[in-house]
N, CA, C and O atoms as CSV, one atom per row, in Angstrom:
chain,resi,resn,atom,element,x,y,z
A,1,MET,N,N,1.787,19.342,-13.984
A,1,MET,CA,C,1.721,18.144,-13.168
A,1,MET,C,C,0.302,17.593,-13.163
A,1,MET,O,O,-0.670,18.333,-13.312
A,2,VAL,N,N,0.204,16.315,-12.994
A,2,VAL,CA,C,-1.081,15.630,-13.010
A,2,VAL,C,C,-1.773,15.790,-11.664
A,2,VAL,O,O,-1.141,15.663,-10.616
A,3,LYS,N,N,-3.075,16.070,-11.696
A,3,LYS,CA,C,-3.864,16.136,-10.466
A,3,LYS,C,C,-4.075,14.707,-9.969
A,3,LYS,O,O,-4.587,13.861,-10.703
A,4,GLN,N,N,-3.687,14.441,-8.739
A,4,GLN,CA,C,-3.784,13.093,-8.184
A,4,GLN,C,C,-5.126,12.897,-7.490
A,4,GLN,O,O,-5.555,13.744,-6.707
A,5,ASP,N,N,-5.778,11.792,-7.776
A,5,ASP,CA,C,-7.058,11.438,-7.193
A,5,ASP,C,C,-6.831,10.726,-5.873
A,5,ASP,O,O,-6.078,9.755,-5.807
A,6,ILE,N,N,-7.482,11.207,-4.821
A,6,ILE,CA,C,-7.321,10.624,-3.487
A,6,ILE,C,C,-7.705,9.146,-3.465
A,6,ILE,O,O,-7.155,8.388,-2.667
A,7,LYS,N,N,-8.630,8.720,-4.317
A,7,LYS,CA,C,-9.049,7.321,-4.360
A,7,LYS,C,C,-7.976,6.423,-4.964
A,7,LYS,O,O,-7.995,5.207,-4.769
A,8,ILE,N,N,-7.060,7.011,-5.681
A,8,ILE,CA,C,-5.993,6.250,-6.335
A,8,ILE,C,C,-4.735,6.195,-5.479
A,8,ILE,O,O,-4.046,5.175,-5.450
A,9,VAL,N,N,-4.430,7.293,-4.778
A,9,VAL,CA,C,-3.161,7.362,-4.046
A,9,VAL,C,C,-3.306,7.517,-2.539
A,9,VAL,O,O,-2.319,7.365,-1.819
A,10,GLY,N,N,-4.503,7.816,-2.034
A,10,GLY,CA,C,-4.684,8.058,-0.606
A,10,GLY,C,C,-4.412,9.512,-0.261
A,10,GLY,O,O,-3.819,10.253,-1.044
A,11,GLY,N,N,-4.853,9.902,0.913
A,11,GLY,CA,C,-4.785,11.303,1.321
A,11,GLY,C,C,-3.383,11.835,1.533
A,11,GLY,O,O,-3.082,12.947,1.099
A,12,LYS,N,N,-2.513,11.075,2.189
A,12,LYS,CA,C,-1.157,11.564,2.462
A,12,LYS,C,C,-0.400,11.816,1.159
A,12,LYS,O,O,0.255,12.847,1.005
A,13,ALA,N,N,-0.491,10.880,0.232
A,13,ALA,CA,C,0.211,11.040,-1.051
A,13,ALA,C,C,-0.377,12.191,-1.847
A,13,ALA,O,O,0.362,12.962,-2.460
A,14,LYS,N,N,-1.699,12.316,-1.846
A,14,LYS,CA,C,-2.330,13.422,-2.570
A,14,LYS,C,C,-1.807,14.752,-2.043
A,14,LYS,O,O,-1.506,15.662,-2.815
A,15,ASN,N,N,-1.701,14.856,-0.710
A,15,ASN,CA,C,-1.204,16.104,-0.126
A,15,ASN,C,C,0.262,16.349,-0.475
A,15,ASN,O,O,0.665,17.499,-0.651
A,16,LEU,N,N,1.060,15.299,-0.578
A,16,LEU,CA,C,2.449,15.467,-1.027
A,16,LEU,C,C,2.486,16.010,-2.452
A,16,LEU,O,O,3.277,16.900,-2.767
A,17,PHE,N,N,1.618,15.463,-3.316
A,17,PHE,CA,C,1.550,15.966,-4.690
A,17,PHE,C,C,1.109,17.425,-4.724
A,17,PHE,O,O,1.634,18.210,-5.513
A,18,VAL,N,N,0.147,17.798,-3.876
A,18,VAL,CA,C,-0.321,19.190,-3.817
A,18,VAL,C,C,0.835,20.104,-3.423
A,18,VAL,O,O,1.056,21.140,-4.051
A,19,LEU,N,N,1.570,19.717,-2.382
A,19,LEU,CA,C,2.721,20.528,-1.958
A,19,LEU,C,C,3.745,20.652,-3.079
A,19,LEU,O,O,4.208,21.750,-3.389
A,20,LYS,N,N,4.091,19.532,-3.677
A,20,LYS,CA,C,5.092,19.536,-4.751
A,20,LYS,C,C,4.630,20.386,-5.932
A,20,LYS,O,O,5.413,21.146,-6.502
A,21,ASN,N,N,3.346,20.253,-6.296
A,21,ASN,CA,C,2.815,21.000,-7.433
A,21,ASN,C,C,2.733,22.501,-7.156
A,21,ASN,O,O,2.630,23.307,-8.081
A,22,ASN,N,N,2.780,22.867,-5.873
A,22,ASN,CA,C,2.780,24.286,-5.500
A,22,ASN,C,C,4.177,24.768,-5.129
A,22,ASN,O,O,4.348,25.756,-4.416
A,23,ASN,N,N,5.172,24.038,-5.637
A,23,ASN,CA,C,6.586,24.392,-5.472
A,23,ASN,C,C,7.035,24.470,-4.016
A,23,ASN,O,O,7.939,25.235,-3.680
A,24,ILE,N,N,6.406,23.683,-3.160
A,24,ILE,CA,C,6.857,23.551,-1.776
A,24,ILE,C,C,7.917,22.452,-1.765
A,24,ILE,O,O,7.747,21.404,-2.388
A,25,ASN,N,N,9.002,22.702,-1.056
A,25,ASN,CA,C,10.099,21.738,-1.015
A,25,ASN,C,C,9.689,20.526,-0.173
A,25,ASN,O,O,9.504,20.638,1.039
A,26,VAL,N,N,9.550,19.375,-0.822
A,26,VAL,CA,C,9.260,18.120,-0.122
A,26,VAL,C,C,10.338,17.112,-0.504
A,26,VAL,O,O,10.885,17.169,-1.606
A,27,PRO,N,N,10.645,16.186,0.409
A,27,PRO,CA,C,11.635,15.167,0.063
A,27,PRO,C,C,11.157,14.330,-1.116
A,27,PRO,O,O,9.956,14.243,-1.370
A,28,PRO,N,N,12.087,13.716,-1.834
A,28,PRO,CA,C,11.687,12.834,-2.936
A,28,PRO,C,C,10.784,11.720,-2.410
A,28,PRO,O,O,10.965,11.234,-1.293
A,29,PHE,N,N,9.826,11.330,-3.219
A,29,PHE,CA,C,8.897,10.282,-2.801
A,29,PHE,C,C,8.363,9.549,-4.017
A,29,PHE,O,O,8.452,10.029,-5.147
A,30,PHE,N,N,7.806,8.375,-3.760
A,30,PHE,CA,C,7.046,7.668,-4.779
A,30,PHE,C,C,5.854,7.037,-4.091
A,30,PHE,O,O,5.841,6.857,-2.874
A,31,VAL,N,N,4.855,6.705,-4.888
A,31,VAL,CA,C,3.581,6.235,-4.362
A,31,VAL,C,C,3.219,4.907,-5.009
A,31,VAL,O,O,3.373,4.719,-6.216
A,32,ILE,N,N,2.739,4.001,-4.188
A,32,ILE,CA,C,2.182,2.751,-4.692
A,32,ILE,C,C,0.664,2.926,-4.647
A,32,ILE,O,O,0.083,3.099,-3.576
A,33,GLU,N,N,0.038,2.879,-5.801
A,33,GLU,CA,C,-1.394,3.160,-5.901
A,33,GLU,C,C,-2.249,2.053,-5.296
A,33,GLU,O,O,-1.804,0.916,-5.139
A,34,THR,N,N,-3.480,2.408,-4.961
A,34,THR,CA,C,-4.412,1.450,-4.352
A,34,THR,C,C,-4.655,0.245,-5.241
A,34,THR,O,O,-4.896,-0.851,-4.734
A,35,SER,N,N,-4.596,0.419,-6.548
A,35,SER,CA,C,-4.825,-0.696,-7.466
A,35,SER,C,C,-3.780,-1.792,-7.285
A,35,SER,O,O,-4.061,-2.966,-7.523
A,36,VAL,N,N,-2.571,-1.410,-6.862
A,36,VAL,CA,C,-1.508,-2.389,-6.624
A,36,VAL,C,C,-1.877,-3.269,-5.430
A,36,VAL,O,O,-1.694,-4.486,-5.467
A,37,PHE,N,N,-2.399,-2.642,-4.371
A,37,PHE,CA,C,-2.826,-3.408,-3.201
A,37,PHE,C,C,-3.997,-4.325,-3.563
A,37,PHE,O,O,-4.050,-5.476,-3.130
A,38,GLU,N,N,-4.922,-3.811,-4.353
A,38,GLU,CA,C,-6.061,-4.631,-4.787
A,38,GLU,C,C,-5.583,-5.847,-5.584
A,38,GLU,O,O,-6.094,-6.952,-5.397
A,39,GLN,N,N,-4.614,-5.648,-6.462
A,39,GLN,CA,C,-4.057,-6.750,-7.234
A,39,GLN,C,C,-3.336,-7.736,-6.320
A,39,GLN,O,O,-3.418,-8.951,-6.503
A,40,PHE,N,N,-2.626,-7.189,-5.330
A,40,PHE,CA,C,-1.903,-8.006,-4.356
A,40,PHE,C,C,-2.851,-8.961,-3.629
A,40,PHE,O,O,-2.506,-10.115,-3.375
A,41,LEU,N,N,-4.040,-8.474,-3.300
A,41,LEU,CA,C,-5.012,-9.294,-2.565
A,41,LEU,C,C,-5.919,-10.130,-3.468
A,41,LEU,O,O,-6.664,-10.981,-2.983
A,42,LYS,N,N,-5.858,-9.893,-4.756
A,42,LYS,CA,C,-6.789,-10.526,-5.694
A,42,LYS,C,C,-6.890,-12.041,-5.513
A,42,LYS,O,O,-7.985,-12.601,-5.476
A,43,GLU,N,N,-5.753,-12.681,-5.403
A,43,GLU,CA,C,-5.757,-14.140,-5.282
A,43,GLU,C,C,-6.340,-14.613,-3.960
A,43,GLU,O,O,-6.824,-15.741,-3.869
A,44,LYS,N,N,-6.303,-13.778,-2.944
A,44,LYS,CA,C,-6.738,-14.179,-1.607
A,44,LYS,C,C,-8.119,-13.650,-1.234
A,44,LYS,O,O,-8.647,-13.993,-0.176
A,45,ILE,N,N,-8.705,-12.823,-2.088
A,45,ILE,CA,C,-9.948,-12.148,-1.718
A,45,ILE,C,C,-11.081,-13.117,-1.432
A,45,ILE,O,O,-11.868,-12.884,-0.514
A,46,ASN,N,N,-11.185,-14.201,-2.194
A,46,ASN,CA,C,-12.252,-15.175,-1.943
A,46,ASN,C,C,-12.099,-15.830,-0.579
A,46,ASN,O,O,-13.082,-16.026,0.136
A,47,LYS,N,N,-10.865,-16.167,-0.221
A,47,LYS,CA,C,-10.599,-16.769,1.087
A,47,LYS,C,C,-10.898,-15.761,2.205
A,47,LYS,O,O,-11.460,-16.127,3.237
A,48,LEU,N,N,-10.526,-14.504,2.001
A,48,LEU,CA,C,-10.828,-13.463,2.986
A,48,LEU,C,C,-12.332,-13.304,3.162
A,48,LEU,O,O,-12.826,-13.222,4.287
A,49,ASP,N,N,-13.050,-13.261,2.059
A,49,ASP,CA,C,-14.520,-13.160,2.124
A,49,ASP,C,C,-15.115,-14.338,2.876
A,49,ASP,O,O,-16.020,-14.177,3.694
A,50,GLU,N,N,-14.598,-15.518,2.589
A,50,GLU,CA,C,-15.080,-16.739,3.238
A,50,GLU,C,C,-14.868,-16.657,4.756
A,50,GLU,O,O,-15.766,-16.987,5.530
A,51,LEU,N,N,-13.689,-16.220,5.170
A,51,LEU,CA,C,-13.398,-16.087,6.599
A,51,LEU,C,C,-14.292,-15.047,7.266
A,51,LEU,O,O,-14.795,-15.266,8.368
A,52,LEU,N,N,-14.485,-13.921,6.598
A,52,LEU,CA,C,-15.294,-12.845,7.180
A,52,LEU,C,C,-16.774,-13.198,7.241
A,52,LEU,O,O,-17.469,-12.783,8.169
A,53,LYS,N,N,-17.263,-13.951,6.275
A,53,LYS,CA,C,-18.672,-14.352,6.284
A,53,LYS,C,C,-18.992,-15.277,7.456
A,53,LYS,O,O,-20.140,-15.351,7.895
A,54,LYS,N,N,-17.995,-15.971,7.955
A,54,LYS,CA,C,-18.193,-16.854,9.100
A,54,LYS,C,C,-18.280,-16.075,10.415
A,54,LYS,O,O,-18.658,-16.629,11.447
A,55,CYS,N,N,-17.932,-14.802,10.368
A,55,CYS,CA,C,-17.941,-13.977,11.578
A,55,CYS,C,C,-19.332,-13.393,11.822
A,55,CYS,O,O,-19.895,-12.709,10.967
A,56,LYS,N,N,-19.858,-13.672,12.983
A,56,LYS,CA,C,-21.196,-13.186,13.354
A,56,LYS,C,C,-21.128,-11.981,14.283
A,56,LYS,O,O,-22.087,-11.217,14.388
A,57,ASN,N,N,-19.978,-11.811,14.965
A,57,ASN,CA,C,-19.837,-10.694,15.899
A,57,ASN,C,C,-18.354,-10.342,16.031
A,57,ASN,O,O,-17.496,-10.938,15.381
A,58,GLU,N,N,-18.078,-9.357,16.889
A,58,GLU,CA,C,-16.714,-8.873,17.071
A,58,GLU,C,C,-15.773,-9.965,17.593
A,58,GLU,O,O,-14.611,-10.023,17.190
A,59,ASN,N,N,-16.263,-10.819,18.476
A,59,ASN,CA,C,-15.433,-11.908,19.008
A,59,ASN,C,C,-15.000,-12.867,17.906
A,59,ASN,O,O,-13.860,-13.330,17.896
A,60,ASP,N,N,-15.905,-13.165,16.980
A,60,ASP,CA,C,-15.562,-14.037,15.858
A,60,ASP,C,C,-14.458,-13.410,15.001
A,60,ASP,O,O,-13.545,-14.099,14.546
A,61,ILE,N,N,-14.554,-12.110,14.792
A,61,ILE,CA,C,-13.550,-11.409,13.989
A,61,ILE,C,C,-12.189,-11.490,14.663
A,61,ILE,O,O,-11.178,-11.730,14.003
A,62,GLU,N,N,-12.162,-11.290,15.984
A,62,GLU,CA,C,-10.897,-11.388,16.710
A,62,GLU,C,C,-10.303,-12.783,16.596
A,62,GLU,O,O,-9.087,-12.931,16.474
A,63,LYS,N,N,-11.149,-13.806,16.637
A,63,LYS,CA,C,-10.674,-15.186,16.511
A,63,LYS,C,C,-10.103,-15.453,15.118
A,63,LYS,O,O,-9.130,-16.195,14.975
A,64,LYS,N,N,-10.700,-14.855,14.100
A,64,LYS,CA,C,-10.260,-15.062,12.714
A,64,LYS,C,C,-9.114,-14.131,12.318
A,64,LYS,O,O,-8.502,-14.312,11.266
A,65,ALA,N,N,-8.825,-13.144,13.151
A,65,ALA,CA,C,-7.818,-12.134,12.808
A,65,ALA,C,C,-6.460,-12.755,12.484
A,65,ALA,O,O,-5.798,-12.335,11.536
A,66,ASN,N,N,-6.045,-13.746,13.260
A,66,ASN,CA,C,-4.755,-14.386,12.992
A,66,ASN,C,C,-4.733,-15.079,11.642
A,66,ASN,O,O,-3.737,-15.012,10.922
A,67,GLU,N,N,-5.833,-15.749,11.291
A,67,GLU,CA,C,-5.908,-16.400,9.976
A,67,GLU,C,C,-5.857,-15.371,8.853
A,67,GLU,O,O,-5.185,-15.570,7.841
A,68,ILE,N,N,-6.570,-14.280,9.046
A,68,ILE,CA,C,-6.594,-13.219,8.039
A,68,ILE,C,C,-5.205,-12.602,7.898
A,68,ILE,O,O,-4.728,-12.392,6.782
A,69,GLN,N,N,-4.561,-12.315,9.016
A,69,GLN,CA,C,-3.218,-11.745,8.991
A,69,GLN,C,C,-2.239,-12.692,8.299
A,69,GLN,O,O,-1.436,-12.265,7.469
A,70,GLU,N,N,-2.308,-13.955,8.637
A,70,GLU,CA,C,-1.421,-14.955,8.025
A,70,GLU,C,C,-1.642,-15.031,6.515
A,70,GLU,O,O,-0.687,-15.140,5.746
A,71,LEU,N,N,-2.889,-14.973,6.103
A,71,LEU,CA,C,-3.232,-15.018,4.686
A,71,LEU,C,C,-2.592,-13.852,3.929
A,71,LEU,O,O,-2.079,-14.033,2.825
A,72,ILE,N,N,-2.625,-12.679,4.514
A,72,ILE,CA,C,-2.058,-11.494,3.871
A,72,ILE,C,C,-0.527,-11.534,3.917
A,72,ILE,O,O,0.131,-11.253,2.915
A,73,LEU,N,N,0.033,-11.877,5.064
A,73,LEU,CA,C,1.494,-11.843,5.222
A,73,LEU,C,C,2.221,-12.909,4.407
A,73,LEU,O,O,3.405,-12.755,4.109
A,74,THR,N,N,1.539,-13.966,4.051
A,74,THR,CA,C,2.195,-15.020,3.266
A,74,THR,C,C,2.065,-14.797,1.762
A,74,THR,O,O,2.631,-15.552,0.971
A,75,GLN,N,N,1.334,-13.778,1.370
A,75,GLN,CA,C,1.166,-13.454,-0.049
A,75,GLN,C,C,2.454,-12.836,-0.577
A,75,GLN,O,O,3.008,-11.942,0.064
A,76,SER,N,N,2.941,-13.283,-1.717
A,76,SER,CA,C,4.175,-12.760,-2.318
A,76,SER,C,C,3.886,-11.539,-3.167
A,76,SER,O,O,2.801,-11.394,-3.730
A,77,PHE,N,N,4.882,-10.661,-3.249
A,77,PHE,CA,C,4.781,-9.514,-4.140
A,77,PHE,C,C,5.075,-9.953,-5.568
A,77,PHE,O,O,5.928,-10.809,-5.804
A,78,ASP,N,N,4.375,-9.371,-6.492
A,78,ASP,CA,C,4.612,-9.580,-7.912
A,78,ASP,C,C,6.029,-9.115,-8.255
A,78,ASP,O,O,6.493,-8.105,-7.727
A,79,GLU,N,N,6.713,-9.841,-9.132
A,79,GLU,CA,C,8.099,-9.510,-9.505
A,79,GLU,C,C,8.209,-8.117,-10.120
A,79,GLU,O,O,9.172,-7.398,-9.853
A,80,LEU,N,N,7.232,-7.731,-10.940
A,80,LEU,CA,C,7.259,-6.405,-11.548
A,80,LEU,C,C,7.122,-5.318,-10.477
A,80,LEU,O,O,7.779,-4.281,-10.559
A,81,LEU,N,N,6.275,-5.553,-9.482
A,81,LEU,CA,C,6.128,-4.597,-8.386
A,81,LEU,C,C,7.451,-4.450,-7.632
A,81,LEU,O,O,7.889,-3.336,-7.344
A,82,LYS,N,N,8.079,-5.583,-7.316
A,82,LYS,CA,C,9.375,-5.529,-6.621
A,82,LYS,C,C,10.388,-4.723,-7.432
A,82,LYS,O,O,11.108,-3.884,-6.892
A,83,LYS,N,N,10.430,-4.991,-8.737
A,83,LYS,CA,C,11.369,-4.286,-9.613
A,83,LYS,C,C,11.093,-2.784,-9.590
A,83,LYS,O,O,12.025,-1.986,-9.490
A,84,ASN,N,N,9.822,-2.394,-9.683
A,84,ASN,CA,C,9.473,-0.974,-9.685
A,84,ASN,C,C,9.810,-0.295,-8.360
A,84,ASN,O,O,10.285,0.841,-8.341
A,85,ILE,N,N,9.562,-0.993,-7.255
A,85,ILE,CA,C,9.889,-0.427,-5.947
A,85,ILE,C,C,11.396,-0.199,-5.843
A,85,ILE,O,O,11.835,0.880,-5.443
A,86,PHE,N,N,12.182,-1.199,-6.198
A,86,PHE,CA,C,13.638,-1.058,-6.112
A,86,PHE,C,C,14.170,0.013,-7.065
A,86,PHE,O,O,15.121,0.717,-6.726
A,87,GLN,N,N,13.573,0.146,-8.248
A,87,GLN,CA,C,13.987,1.205,-9.166
A,87,GLN,C,C,13.743,2.579,-8.554
A,87,GLN,O,O,14.588,3.468,-8.651
A,88,ASN,N,N,12.577,2.750,-7.920
A,88,ASN,CA,C,12.265,4.029,-7.282
A,88,ASN,C,C,13.184,4.301,-6.097
A,88,ASN,O,O,13.636,5.430,-5.910
A,89,ILE,N,N,13.460,3.287,-5.305
A,89,ILE,CA,C,14.385,3.452,-4.176
A,89,ILE,C,C,15.767,3.851,-4.686
A,89,ILE,O,O,16.391,4.760,-4.138
A,90,ASN,N,N,16.247,3.179,-5.729
A,90,ASN,CA,C,17.555,3.510,-6.295
A,90,ASN,C,C,17.583,4.921,-6.867
A,90,ASN,O,O,18.588,5.621,-6.742
A,91,LYS,N,N,16.501,5.338,-7.486
A,91,LYS,CA,C,16.406,6.681,-8.058
A,91,LYS,C,C,16.501,7.733,-6.954
A,91,LYS,O,O,17.198,8.738,-7.100
A,92,ILE,N,N,15.795,7.493,-5.853
A,92,ILE,CA,C,15.796,8.456,-4.751
A,92,ILE,C,C,17.118,8.434,-3.992
A,92,ILE,O,O,17.639,9.487,-3.626
A,93,SER,N,N,17.660,7.249,-3.756
A,93,SER,CA,C,18.873,7.126,-2.934
A,93,SER,C,C,20.139,7.554,-3.670
A,93,SER,O,O,21.127,7.925,-3.036
A,94,LYS,N,N,20.121,7.507,-4.985
A,94,LYS,CA,C,21.272,7.890,-5.812
A,94,LYS,C,C,22.544,7.186,-5.358
A,94,LYS,O,O,23.617,7.787,-5.300
A,95,GLY,N,N,22.406,5.899,-5.036
A,95,GLY,CA,C,23.563,5.096,-4.667
A,95,GLY,C,C,23.964,5.175,-3.206
A,95,GLY,O,O,24.879,4.468,-2.784
A,96,ASN,N,N,23.302,6.017,-2.422
A,96,ASN,CA,C,23.617,6.142,-1.003
A,96,ASN,C,C,22.985,4.973,-0.244
A,96,ASN,O,O,21.769,4.936,-0.053
A,97,GLU,N,N,23.813,4.023,0.187
A,97,GLU,CA,C,23.305,2.835,0.878
A,97,GLU,C,C,22.835,3.133,2.294
A,97,GLU,O,O,22.143,2.313,2.896
A,98,ASN,N,N,23.200,4.297,2.839
A,98,ASN,CA,C,22.841,4.652,4.212
A,98,ASN,C,C,21.606,5.554,4.294
A,98,ASN,O,O,21.267,6.044,5.372
A,99,ILE,N,N,20.947,5.770,3.184
A,99,ILE,CA,C,19.787,6.654,3.167
A,99,ILE,C,C,18.637,6.035,3.970
A,99,ILE,O,O,18.448,4.818,3.973
A,100,LEU,N,N,17.888,6.882,4.636
A,100,LEU,CA,C,16.743,6.444,5.421
A,100,LEU,C,C,15.462,6.762,4.665
A,100,LEU,O,O,15.387,7.758,3.945
A,101,PHE,N,N,14.448,5.905,4.834
A,101,PHE,CA,C,13.166,6.093,4.176
A,101,PHE,C,C,12.054,6.085,5.200
A,101,PHE,O,O,12.158,5.458,6.254
A,102,SER,N,N,11.008,6.779,4.879
A,102,SER,CA,C,9.790,6.738,5.673
A,102,SER,C,C,8.725,6.061,4.823
A,102,SER,O,O,8.540,6.413,3.658
A,103,VAL,N,N,8.033,5.105,5.395
A,103,VAL,CA,C,6.964,4.407,4.683
A,103,VAL,C,C,5.656,4.797,5.352
A,103,VAL,O,O,5.491,4.613,6.558
A,104,ARG,N,N,4.743,5.327,4.586
A,104,ARG,CA,C,3.462,5.787,5.115
A,104,ARG,C,C,2.342,5.080,4.380
A,104,ARG,O,O,2.415,4.857,3.171
A,105,SER,N,N,1.323,4.736,5.111
A,105,SER,CA,C,0.150,4.160,4.469
A,105,SER,C,C,-1.042,5.059,4.775
A,105,SER,O,O,-1.048,5.793,5.763
A,106,SER,N,N,-2.034,4.988,3.923
A,106,SER,CA,C,-3.209,5.819,4.100
A,106,SER,C,C,-4.400,5.128,3.466
A,106,SER,O,O,-4.382,4.803,2.279
A,107,ALA,N,N,-5.424,4.907,4.253
A,107,ALA,CA,C,-6.672,4.414,3.676
A,107,ALA,C,C,-7.268,5.548,2.852
A,107,ALA,O,O,-7.183,6.713,3.240
A,108,VAL,N,N,-7.866,5.214,1.727
A,108,VAL,CA,C,-8.355,6.271,0.843
A,108,VAL,C,C,-9.470,7.085,1.471
A,108,VAL,O,O,-9.729,8.204,1.027
A,109,ASP,N,N,-10.139,6.561,2.489
A,109,ASP,CA,C,-11.221,7.323,3.102
A,109,ASP,C,C,-10.867,7.852,4.490
A,109,ASP,O,O,-11.743,8.354,5.194
A,110,GLU,N,N,-9.595,7.749,4.899
A,110,GLU,CA,C,-9.231,8.197,6.243
A,110,GLU,C,C,-8.844,9.655,6.276
A,110,GLU,O,O,-8.982,10.292,7.321
A,111,ASP,N,N,-8.361,10.220,5.166
A,111,ASP,CA,C,-7.880,11.611,5.152
A,111,ASP,C,C,-8.925,12.548,4.593
A,111,ASP,O,O,-8.691,13.754,4.508
């Protein structure tokens, strides 16, 4: 098995890979790498930088938070990313439409 880099997958995913690679029984999972998120924000990064540069203190950031959130939430997912996510979900669910999933996020420097 490939050694997973925490900077690529985040701490939670890295630990899942460690468990799996040590033959510990873990539920099926897939990981969306940090590069995907970076690509997702690529088109909006200049606008985000522009908004953040206007912030001089914490109050300014709070005022701009809604604009920043809106900018991120209105960004569309790439079609290939959507296809890959659905393929992984279908692989794990094996046709079971009632299967439940857990979605976890991890900043690469939080774990």
